[in-house]
Coordinates of C-alpha atoms and ligand atoms in Angstrom, one line a residue:
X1 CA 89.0 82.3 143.0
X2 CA 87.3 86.0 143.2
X3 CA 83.9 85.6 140.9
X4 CA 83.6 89.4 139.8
X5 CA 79.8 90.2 138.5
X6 CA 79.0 94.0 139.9
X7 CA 82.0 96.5 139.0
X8 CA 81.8 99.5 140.8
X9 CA 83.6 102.4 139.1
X10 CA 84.2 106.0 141.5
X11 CA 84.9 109.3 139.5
X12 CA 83.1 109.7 136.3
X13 CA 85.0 111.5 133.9
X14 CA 86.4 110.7 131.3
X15 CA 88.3 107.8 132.7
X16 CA 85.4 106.4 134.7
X17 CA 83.0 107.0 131.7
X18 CA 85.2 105.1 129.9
X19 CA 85.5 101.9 132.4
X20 CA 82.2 101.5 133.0
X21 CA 81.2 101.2 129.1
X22 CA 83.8 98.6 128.5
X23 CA 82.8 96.5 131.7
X24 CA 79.3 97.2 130.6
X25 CA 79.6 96.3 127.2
X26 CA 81.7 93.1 128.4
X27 CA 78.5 91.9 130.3
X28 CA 79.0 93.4 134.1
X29 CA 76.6 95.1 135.9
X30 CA 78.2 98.6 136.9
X31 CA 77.6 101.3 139.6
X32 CA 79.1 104.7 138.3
X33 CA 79.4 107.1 141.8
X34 CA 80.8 110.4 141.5
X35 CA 80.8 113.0 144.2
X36 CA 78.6 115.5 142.0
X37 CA 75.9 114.3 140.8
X38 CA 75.5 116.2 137.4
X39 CA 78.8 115.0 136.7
X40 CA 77.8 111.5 136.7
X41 CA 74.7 112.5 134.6
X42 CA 77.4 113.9 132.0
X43 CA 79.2 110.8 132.4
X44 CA 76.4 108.6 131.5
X45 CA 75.8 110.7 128.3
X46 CA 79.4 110.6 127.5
X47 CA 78.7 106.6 127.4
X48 CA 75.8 107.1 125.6
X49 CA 77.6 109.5 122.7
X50 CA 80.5 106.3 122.5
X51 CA 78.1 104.3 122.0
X52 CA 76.3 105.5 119.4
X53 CA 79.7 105.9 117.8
X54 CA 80.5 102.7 117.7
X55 CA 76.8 101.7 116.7
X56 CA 77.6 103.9 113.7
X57 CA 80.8 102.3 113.1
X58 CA 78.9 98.8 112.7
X59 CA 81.3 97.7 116.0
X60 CA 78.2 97.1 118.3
X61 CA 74.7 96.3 117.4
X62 CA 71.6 98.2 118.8
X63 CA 70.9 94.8 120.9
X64 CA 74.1 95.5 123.1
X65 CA 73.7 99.5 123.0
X66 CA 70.3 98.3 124.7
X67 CA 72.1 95.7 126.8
X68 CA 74.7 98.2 128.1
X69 CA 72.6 100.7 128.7
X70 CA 70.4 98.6 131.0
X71 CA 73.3 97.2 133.2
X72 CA 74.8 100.7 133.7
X73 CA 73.5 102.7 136.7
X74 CA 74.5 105.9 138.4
X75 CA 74.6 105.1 142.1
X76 CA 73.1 108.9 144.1
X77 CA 75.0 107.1 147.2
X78 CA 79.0 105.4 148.2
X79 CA 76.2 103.1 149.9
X80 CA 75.3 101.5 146.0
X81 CA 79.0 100.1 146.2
X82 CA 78.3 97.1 148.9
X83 CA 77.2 95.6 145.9
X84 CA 80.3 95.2 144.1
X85 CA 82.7 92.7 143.7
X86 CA 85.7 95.5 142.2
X87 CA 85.6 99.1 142.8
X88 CA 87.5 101.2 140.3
X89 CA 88.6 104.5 141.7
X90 CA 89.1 106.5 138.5
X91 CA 88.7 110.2 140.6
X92 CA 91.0 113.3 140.0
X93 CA 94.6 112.6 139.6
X94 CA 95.5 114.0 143.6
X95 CA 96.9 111.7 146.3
X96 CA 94.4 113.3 148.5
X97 CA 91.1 112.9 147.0
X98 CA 92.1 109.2 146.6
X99 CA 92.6 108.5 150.0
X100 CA 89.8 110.3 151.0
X101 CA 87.7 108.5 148.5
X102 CA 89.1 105.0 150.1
X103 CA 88.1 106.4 153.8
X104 CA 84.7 107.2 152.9
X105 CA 84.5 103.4 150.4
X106 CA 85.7 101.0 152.3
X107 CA 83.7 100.8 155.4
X108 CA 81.0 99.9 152.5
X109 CA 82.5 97.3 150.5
X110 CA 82.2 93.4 151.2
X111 CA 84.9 92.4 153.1
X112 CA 86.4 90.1 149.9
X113 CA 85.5 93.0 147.3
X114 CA 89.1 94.3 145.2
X115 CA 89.6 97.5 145.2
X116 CA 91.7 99.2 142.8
X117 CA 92.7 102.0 141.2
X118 CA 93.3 103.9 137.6
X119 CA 95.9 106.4 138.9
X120 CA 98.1 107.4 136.0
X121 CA 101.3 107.6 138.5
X122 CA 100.7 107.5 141.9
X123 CA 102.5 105.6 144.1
X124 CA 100.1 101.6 144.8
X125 CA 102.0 100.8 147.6
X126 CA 101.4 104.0 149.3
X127 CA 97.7 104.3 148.0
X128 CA 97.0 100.6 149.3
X129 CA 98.3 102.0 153.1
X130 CA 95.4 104.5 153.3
X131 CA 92.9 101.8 152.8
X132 CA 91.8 98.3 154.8
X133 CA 92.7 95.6 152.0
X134 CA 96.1 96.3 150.5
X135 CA 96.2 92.7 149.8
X136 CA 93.2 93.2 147.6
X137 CA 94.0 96.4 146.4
X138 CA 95.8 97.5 142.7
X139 CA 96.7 99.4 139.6
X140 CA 94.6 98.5 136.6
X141 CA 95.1 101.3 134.4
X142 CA 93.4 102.3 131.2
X143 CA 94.2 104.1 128.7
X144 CA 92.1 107.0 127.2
X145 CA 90.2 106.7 125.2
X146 CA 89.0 103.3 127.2
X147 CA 87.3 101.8 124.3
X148 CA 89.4 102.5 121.8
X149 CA 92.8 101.9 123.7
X150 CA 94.0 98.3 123.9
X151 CA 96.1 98.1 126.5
X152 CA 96.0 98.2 130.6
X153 CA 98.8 98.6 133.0
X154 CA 98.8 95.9 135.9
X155 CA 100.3 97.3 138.6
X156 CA 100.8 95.8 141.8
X157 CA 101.9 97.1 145.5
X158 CA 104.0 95.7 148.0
X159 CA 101.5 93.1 149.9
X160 CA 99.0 93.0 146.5
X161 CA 97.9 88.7 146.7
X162 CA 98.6 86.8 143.8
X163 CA 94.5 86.0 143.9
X164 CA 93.9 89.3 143.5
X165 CA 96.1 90.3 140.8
X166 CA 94.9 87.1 138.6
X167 CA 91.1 88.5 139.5
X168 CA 92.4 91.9 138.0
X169 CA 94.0 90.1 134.6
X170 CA 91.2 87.7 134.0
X171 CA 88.9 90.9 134.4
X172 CA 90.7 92.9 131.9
X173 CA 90.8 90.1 129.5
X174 CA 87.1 89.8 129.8
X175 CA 87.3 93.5 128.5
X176 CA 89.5 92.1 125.3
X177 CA 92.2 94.0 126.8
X178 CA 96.0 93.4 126.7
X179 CA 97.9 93.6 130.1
X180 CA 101.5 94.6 130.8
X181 CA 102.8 94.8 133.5
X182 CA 104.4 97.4 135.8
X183 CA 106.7 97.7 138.7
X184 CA 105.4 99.9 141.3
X185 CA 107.6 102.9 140.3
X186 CA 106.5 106.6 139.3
X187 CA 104.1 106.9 136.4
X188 CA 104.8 103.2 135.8
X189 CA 105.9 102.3 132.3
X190 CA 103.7 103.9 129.7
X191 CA 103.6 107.7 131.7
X192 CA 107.5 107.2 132.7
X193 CA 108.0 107.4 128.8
X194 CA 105.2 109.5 127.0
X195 CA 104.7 112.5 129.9
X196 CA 108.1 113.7 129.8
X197 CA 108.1 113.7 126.3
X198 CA 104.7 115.8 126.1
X199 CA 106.2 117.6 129.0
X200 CA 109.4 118.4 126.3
X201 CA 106.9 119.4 123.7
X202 CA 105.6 122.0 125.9
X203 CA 109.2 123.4 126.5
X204 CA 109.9 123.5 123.0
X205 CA 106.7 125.4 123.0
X206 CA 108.2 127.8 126.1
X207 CA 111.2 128.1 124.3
X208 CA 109.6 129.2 120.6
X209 CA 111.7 126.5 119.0
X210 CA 108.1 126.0 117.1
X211 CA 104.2 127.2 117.2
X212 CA 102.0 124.7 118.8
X213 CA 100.9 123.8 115.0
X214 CA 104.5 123.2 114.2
X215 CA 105.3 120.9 117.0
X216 CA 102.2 119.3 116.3
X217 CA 102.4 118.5 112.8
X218 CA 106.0 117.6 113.6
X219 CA 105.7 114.5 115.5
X220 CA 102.1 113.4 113.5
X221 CA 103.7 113.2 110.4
X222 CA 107.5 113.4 111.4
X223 CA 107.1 110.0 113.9
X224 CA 103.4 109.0 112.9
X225 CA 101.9 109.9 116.0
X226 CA 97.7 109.6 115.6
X227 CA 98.0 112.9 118.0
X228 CA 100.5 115.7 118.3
X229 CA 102.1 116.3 121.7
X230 CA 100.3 119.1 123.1
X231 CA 97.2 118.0 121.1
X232 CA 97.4 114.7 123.2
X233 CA 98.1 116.5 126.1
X234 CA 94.9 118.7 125.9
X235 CA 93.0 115.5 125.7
X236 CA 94.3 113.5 128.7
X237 CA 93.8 116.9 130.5
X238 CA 96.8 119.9 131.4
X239 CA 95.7 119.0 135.2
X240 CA 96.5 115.5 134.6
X241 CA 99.8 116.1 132.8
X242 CA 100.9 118.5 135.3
X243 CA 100.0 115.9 138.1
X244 CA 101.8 113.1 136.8
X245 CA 104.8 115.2 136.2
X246 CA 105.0 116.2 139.6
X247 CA 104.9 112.6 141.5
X248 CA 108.0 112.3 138.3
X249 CA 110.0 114.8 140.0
X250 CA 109.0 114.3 143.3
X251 CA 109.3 110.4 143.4
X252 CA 112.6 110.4 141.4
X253 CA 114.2 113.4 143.2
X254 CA 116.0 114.7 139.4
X255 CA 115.4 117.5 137.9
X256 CA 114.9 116.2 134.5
X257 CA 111.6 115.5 135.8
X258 CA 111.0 119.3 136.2
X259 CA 107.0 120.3 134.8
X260 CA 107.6 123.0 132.3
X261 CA 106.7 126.3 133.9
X262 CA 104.0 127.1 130.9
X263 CA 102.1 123.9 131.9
X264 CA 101.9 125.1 135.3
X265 CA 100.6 128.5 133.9
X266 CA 98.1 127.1 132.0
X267 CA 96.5 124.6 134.7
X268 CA 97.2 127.9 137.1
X269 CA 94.8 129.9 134.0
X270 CA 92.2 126.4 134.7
X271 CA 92.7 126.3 130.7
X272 CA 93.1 122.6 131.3
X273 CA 92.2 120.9 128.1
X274 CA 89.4 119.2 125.8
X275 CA 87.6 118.7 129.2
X276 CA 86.8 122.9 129.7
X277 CA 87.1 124.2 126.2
X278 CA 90.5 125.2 126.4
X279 CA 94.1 124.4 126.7
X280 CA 96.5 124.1 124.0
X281 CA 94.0 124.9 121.7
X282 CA 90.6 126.9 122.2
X283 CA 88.1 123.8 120.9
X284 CA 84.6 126.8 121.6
X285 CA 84.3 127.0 117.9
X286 CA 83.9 124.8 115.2
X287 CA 87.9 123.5 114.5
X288 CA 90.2 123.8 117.3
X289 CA 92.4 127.3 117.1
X290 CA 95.9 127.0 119.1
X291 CA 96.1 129.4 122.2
X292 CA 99.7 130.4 121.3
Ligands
CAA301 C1 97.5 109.7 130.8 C2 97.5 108.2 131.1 O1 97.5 107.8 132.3 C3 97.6 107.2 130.1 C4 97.0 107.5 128.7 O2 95.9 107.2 128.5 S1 98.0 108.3 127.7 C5 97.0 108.5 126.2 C6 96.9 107.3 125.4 N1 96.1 107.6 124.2 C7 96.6 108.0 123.1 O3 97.8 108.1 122.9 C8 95.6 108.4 122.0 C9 96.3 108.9 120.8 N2 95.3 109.1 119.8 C10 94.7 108.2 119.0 O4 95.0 107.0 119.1 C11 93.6 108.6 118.1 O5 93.8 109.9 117.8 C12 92.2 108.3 118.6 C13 91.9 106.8 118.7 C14 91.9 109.0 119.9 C15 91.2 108.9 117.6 O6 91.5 108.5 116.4 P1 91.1 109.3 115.0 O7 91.3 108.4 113.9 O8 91.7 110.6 115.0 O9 89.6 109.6 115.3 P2 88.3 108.9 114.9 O10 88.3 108.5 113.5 O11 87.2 109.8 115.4 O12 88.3 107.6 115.8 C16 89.0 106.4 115.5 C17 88.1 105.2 116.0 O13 88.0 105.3 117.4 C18 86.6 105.4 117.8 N3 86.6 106.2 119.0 C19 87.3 107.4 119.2 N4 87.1 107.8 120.4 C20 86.2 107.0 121.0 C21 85.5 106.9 122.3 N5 85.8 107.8 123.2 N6 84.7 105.9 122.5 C22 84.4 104.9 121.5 N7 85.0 104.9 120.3 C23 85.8 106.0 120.1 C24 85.9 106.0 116.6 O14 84.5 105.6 116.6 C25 86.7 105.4 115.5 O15 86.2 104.1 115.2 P3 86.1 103.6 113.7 O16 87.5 103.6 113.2 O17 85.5 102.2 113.8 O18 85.2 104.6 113.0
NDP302 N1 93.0 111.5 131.2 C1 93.7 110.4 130.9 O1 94.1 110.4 129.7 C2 93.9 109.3 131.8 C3 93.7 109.5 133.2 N2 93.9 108.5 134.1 C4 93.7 108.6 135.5 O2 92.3 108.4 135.7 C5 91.8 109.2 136.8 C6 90.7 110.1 136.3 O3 91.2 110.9 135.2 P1 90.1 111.6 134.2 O4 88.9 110.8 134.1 O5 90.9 112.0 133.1 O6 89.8 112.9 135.1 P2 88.5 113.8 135.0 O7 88.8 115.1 135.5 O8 87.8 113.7 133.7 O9 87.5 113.1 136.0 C7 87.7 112.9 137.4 C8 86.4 112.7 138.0 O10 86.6 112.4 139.4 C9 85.6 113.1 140.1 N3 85.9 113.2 141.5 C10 86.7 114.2 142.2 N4 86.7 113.9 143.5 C11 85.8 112.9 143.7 C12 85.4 112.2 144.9 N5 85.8 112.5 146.1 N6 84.5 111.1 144.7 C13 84.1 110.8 143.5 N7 84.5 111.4 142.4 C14 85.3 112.4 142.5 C15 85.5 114.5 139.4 O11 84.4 115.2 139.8 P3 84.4 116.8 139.8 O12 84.7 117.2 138.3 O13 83.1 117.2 140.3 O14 85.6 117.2 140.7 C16 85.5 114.0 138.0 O15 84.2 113.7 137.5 C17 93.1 110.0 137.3 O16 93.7 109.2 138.3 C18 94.0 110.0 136.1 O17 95.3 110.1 136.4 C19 94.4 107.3 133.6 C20 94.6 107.0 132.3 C21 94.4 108.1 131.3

């Protein structure tokens, strides 16, 4: 049985932020690395903001804010990451980076440390070739936001071990998580569904069927949706969207896959969501204001 104590987490945005305060909060000692480092300083006060939220909301006391905050640490170096058990590779949605990232990790890691990754649609199988363990390598994806979302995706590849895949369920259980599981297809089961429907908001929008306000309020109070469509898809992040919808219609070779030409625009203008400001909506002042 893999014994996971020290999580490693690799990319700390929003996704990686996220991760580590769950595996944190759930008693791991984590290891945040991210190539620059004033990102991971933005990261850690991205943790520290959730927390406090959830300090205010009576969910954690100031005992574990303390207790979190100690186990967390920014790591300066790939070096830090010998020391974990599981690396989570939560980087920039691009097949690329990813392998890179796994080049430049895994000459590091102990040889019976998992590696895994948060991709939102990328291809397990073909991520686990690029590194030295795709027996101990997988999907465990999150959803955003991590400490609010209940559910993660289990995804394995071809030659993931059955060892390593129980490691990966008991783990997310530890994080009072819910798994599913997920074939090893394109954008696995929950992006498969919601991206092309976000992705058919933003044609509607193309199209002027309806204002980003009307398509909005349509699906929150016309399906009971917490977020609108393009609302949502500013917060997951335009790059993101477009990212996923590409291995869609690449991996599935049909054109109702096709990413709407104004989301290419907009990740073209780098108005790419909550993340920088802008997207969907311009969120510099004090209420968001739509773009279009
Ligand atoms: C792209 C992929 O690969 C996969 C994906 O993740 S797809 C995206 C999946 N996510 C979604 O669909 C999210 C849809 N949106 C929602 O569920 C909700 O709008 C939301 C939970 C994000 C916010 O809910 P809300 O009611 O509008 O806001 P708010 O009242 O501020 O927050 C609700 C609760 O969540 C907490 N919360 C929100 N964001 C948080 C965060 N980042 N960290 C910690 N807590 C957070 C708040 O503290 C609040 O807790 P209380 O109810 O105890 O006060
Ligand atoms: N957004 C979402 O709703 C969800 C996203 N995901 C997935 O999680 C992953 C991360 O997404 P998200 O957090 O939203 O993206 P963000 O853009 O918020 O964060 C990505 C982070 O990765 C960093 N990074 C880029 N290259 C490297 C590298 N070589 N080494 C280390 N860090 C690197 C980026 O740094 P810099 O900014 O300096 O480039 C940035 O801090 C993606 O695979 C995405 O598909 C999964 C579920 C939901």
């Amino acid at each position: 049985m893999i014994e996971i104590r020290t999580v490693g987490v690799v990319g700390a945005g929003q996704m990686g932020s996220g991760i580590a305060h769950v595996a944190a909060l759930a008693g791991f000692d984590v290891l945040i690395y991210d190539v620059s480092p004033e990102e991971a300083r933005r990261g850690m006060e991205r943790i520290a903001g959730n927390l406090d939220r959830q300090l205010r909301a009576g969910k954690i006391t100031e005992a574990d804010r303390g207790a979190v905050m100690k186990r967390l640490a920014a790591a300066g170096d790939v070096l830090a990451l010998a020391e974990a058990d599981l690396v989570i590779e939560a980087a920039t949605e691009r097949e690329e980076i990813k392998r890179r990232i796994y080049y430049q990790v895994c000459p590091v890691l102990k040889p019976e440390a998992i590696l895994a990754t948060n991709t939102s649609s990328i291809s397990i199988t073909r991520l686990a070739s690029a590194t030295d363990r795709p027996e101990r390598f997988l999907g465990i994806h999150f959803m955003n936001p991590v400490p609010v979302m209940k559910l993660v995706e289990l995804v394995r590849g071809i030659a993931t071990d059955d060892p390593t895949f129980d490691a990966a369920k008991r783990f997310s259980a530890r994080l009072d998580k819910v798994t599913t599981v997920s074939e090893d297809f394109p954008a696995f089961i929950v992006n498969r569904i919601l991206m092309p429907m976000i992705n058919e908001a933003i044609y509607t929008l193309y199209e002027g069927v309806g204002s980003v306000e009307s398509i909005d309020t349509a699906l929150r109070l016309g399906a009971n949706h917490p977020m609108g469509p393009l609302q949502l898809a500013d917060f997951i992040g335009l790059d993101t969207c477009l990212s996923i919808m590409q291995v869609l219609h690449d991996g599935m070779s049909d054109s109702k896959y096709r990413p709407c030409p104004l989301l290419v625009k907009y990740v073209e203008a780098g108005w790419i969501g909550r993340k920088v400001g802008r997207g969907f909506y311009d969120y510099r002042g004090e209420t968001p204001v739509p773009t279009r």
